[in-house]
């Protein structure tokens, strides 16, 4: 289930079927399992949407072989799309605001993509605008738009979720996952609620992010350091469906940072800040279940570790909290 034992013809066939590993630090009687998405070839959960979305866009005729994928992205999505684009015969262009991690931009270029920087001051909106301008100038181009395209959610409904349910024989009580686009959580949530409508769905965001507003939890907006999850403007997060979510855990940068370091030191996981946040949230949920404060159909919690800490070494991820956040 979680290994690739047969020889395969393409790196695309190694996407998914990632390991599901029990966390050692949870309550003894409520196991927490983390799905390790850094085992994908581009080392993140976004390889799944790269392969799935590009294959569907080609099938639907939204772009044809030899055409171009143009996506505004801060990183992991670009890497996932770059791998799939090259293998499926498309060009890839990514529009990245200057401030984002140099590792990610170098990897996109190494995978054959063109990387175009937009000024940091123009934010992600500036990158989105430039991506659409570029796509309009090109003959045969598509902007997959991970923030609004339901194919993002579908990729997780079709792959991530069934892998989890097969591995645990359907015994899942709560799903806890960070939300950037929210594609990962929404895809798993839909599948989970079809299996058992009593399954608890818990979203994770950094303190300072405002997803909580959508569930009527009053949030105060501020900057945060945790990367890959959270939002400052929920109007851009079109895939998030509040009616599927029971609760949103807000995690402080410091707690996520302490946890990602603990996960490396004590459990051998080289994971980044969004995984640190997911782990803190999953442990809180498991504790509530263990204490009898949260009813679940099965006393098992599942979470997602989206990527690897190696991608953030230049940002000082393993230095002190003060150095990491400065
Ligand atoms: N963690 C990291 C490091 C990510 O890059 C992302 C994607 N932005 C996520 C978590 C969240 O995934 P999703 O977009 O599916 O909500």
Coordinates of C-alpha atoms in Angstrom, one line a residue, residues 88-224:
X88 CA 2.8 15.1 -20.4
X89 CA 4.3 17.2 -23.2
X90 CA 3.4 20.8 -22.1
X91 CA 5.5 23.9 -21.4
X92 CA 5.3 25.4 -18.0
X93 CA 5.5 29.1 -16.9
X94 CA 5.3 30.1 -13.3
X95 CA 4.7 33.6 -12.0
X96 CA 6.3 33.9 -8.6
X97 CA 6.5 37.0 -6.3
X98 CA 10.2 37.7 -5.7
X99 CA 10.2 37.1 -1.9
X100 CA 9.4 33.3 -2.1
X101 CA 11.9 30.6 -1.3
X102 CA 14.9 30.4 -3.6
X103 CA 15.0 26.6 -3.3
X104 CA 11.5 26.3 -4.8
X105 CA 12.3 28.7 -7.7
X106 CA 15.5 26.8 -8.5
X107 CA 13.7 23.5 -8.5
X108 CA 11.0 24.8 -10.9
X109 CA 13.7 26.0 -13.3
X110 CA 15.6 22.7 -13.0
X111 CA 12.4 20.9 -14.0
X112 CA 12.3 22.8 -17.2
X113 CA 9.9 25.6 -16.3
X114 CA 10.2 29.3 -17.0
X115 CA 10.0 31.3 -13.8
X116 CA 8.9 34.9 -14.0
X117 CA 9.2 37.1 -10.9
X118 CA 6.8 39.8 -10.1
X119 CA 7.5 42.6 -7.5
X120 CA 7.1 41.5 -3.9
X121 CA 5.0 44.7 -3.3
X122 CA 2.4 43.5 -5.8
X123 CA 1.7 40.3 -3.7
X124 CA 0.0 37.2 -5.0
X125 CA -2.6 39.3 -6.7
X126 CA 0.1 40.8 -8.9
X127 CA 1.3 37.3 -9.8
X128 CA -2.2 36.2 -10.7
X129 CA -2.8 39.2 -12.9
X130 CA 0.5 38.7 -14.7
X131 CA -0.3 35.0 -15.2
X132 CA -3.5 35.8 -16.9
X133 CA -1.9 38.4 -19.1
X134 CA 0.8 35.9 -20.2
X135 CA -1.8 33.2 -20.9
X136 CA -3.8 35.6 -23.1
X137 CA -0.7 36.4 -25.1
X138 CA 0.1 32.7 -25.8
X139 CA -1.5 30.6 -28.5
X140 CA -2.5 27.6 -26.5
X141 CA -2.3 28.2 -22.8
X142 CA -4.2 27.4 -19.7
X143 CA -4.1 28.8 -16.1
X144 CA -5.2 25.9 -13.9
X145 CA -5.9 28.3 -11.0
X146 CA -5.5 26.0 -8.0
X147 CA -7.4 28.4 -5.7
X148 CA -10.7 28.1 -7.6
X149 CA -10.5 25.0 -9.8
X150 CA -12.6 22.1 -8.4
X151 CA -10.1 19.7 -10.0
X152 CA -7.8 20.5 -7.1
X153 CA -10.3 19.1 -4.6
X154 CA -11.1 16.2 -6.9
X155 CA -7.5 15.2 -7.0
X156 CA -7.6 14.5 -3.3
X157 CA -11.0 12.9 -3.4
X158 CA -9.7 10.5 -6.0
X159 CA -6.3 9.7 -4.6
X160 CA -5.3 11.0 -1.1
X161 CA -8.6 10.0 0.6
X162 CA -9.0 6.5 -0.7
X163 CA -5.4 5.8 0.1
X164 CA -6.1 6.8 3.7
X165 CA -9.3 4.8 4.0
X166 CA -7.8 1.7 2.4
X167 CA -4.8 1.8 4.8
X168 CA -7.0 2.1 7.9
X169 CA -9.9 -0.2 6.6
X170 CA -12.2 2.8 6.8
X171 CA -11.6 3.3 10.5
X172 CA -11.2 7.1 10.5
X173 CA -12.8 9.3 13.2
X174 CA -11.4 12.7 12.5
X175 CA -9.5 14.3 9.7
X176 CA -7.2 17.2 10.6
X177 CA -5.4 19.2 7.8
X178 CA -4.0 22.6 7.1
X179 CA -5.8 24.8 4.5
X180 CA -4.0 26.8 1.9
X181 CA -6.2 26.4 -1.1
X182 CA -8.1 23.9 1.1
X183 CA -8.1 21.4 -1.8
X184 CA -6.4 18.7 0.3
X185 CA -8.9 19.0 3.2
X186 CA -12.0 19.4 1.1
X187 CA -11.2 16.4 -1.1
X188 CA -10.6 14.2 1.9
X189 CA -13.6 15.6 3.8
X190 CA -16.0 14.9 1.0
X191 CA -14.8 11.3 0.8
X192 CA -14.8 10.9 4.6
X193 CA -18.4 12.3 5.0
X194 CA -19.6 9.9 2.3
X195 CA -18.1 7.0 4.2
X196 CA -19.5 8.2 7.5
X197 CA -21.4 11.6 8.0
X198 CA -20.3 11.6 11.6
X199 CA -16.6 11.9 10.8
X200 CA -15.1 15.0 12.3
X201 CA -13.4 17.5 9.9
X202 CA -11.0 19.9 11.4
X203 CA -9.2 22.6 9.4
X204 CA -5.9 24.1 10.6
X205 CA -4.7 27.6 10.0
X206 CA -2.0 29.8 11.5
X207 CA -2.9 32.4 14.1
X208 CA -3.3 35.6 12.1
X209 CA -5.1 33.8 9.3
X210 CA -8.8 34.5 8.9
X211 CA -10.4 31.2 7.7
X212 CA -12.1 31.1 11.1
X213 CA -14.3 34.0 10.0
X214 CA -16.1 31.7 7.7
X215 CA -17.2 29.6 10.7
X216 CA -18.2 32.6 12.7
X217 CA -15.1 32.4 14.8
X218 CA -13.8 35.9 15.3
X219 CA -10.3 36.1 14.0
X220 CA -7.8 39.0 14.3
X221 CA -5.7 39.3 11.1
X222 CA -1.9 39.5 11.4
X223 CA 1.3 38.3 9.7
X224 CA 2.4 34.7 10.3

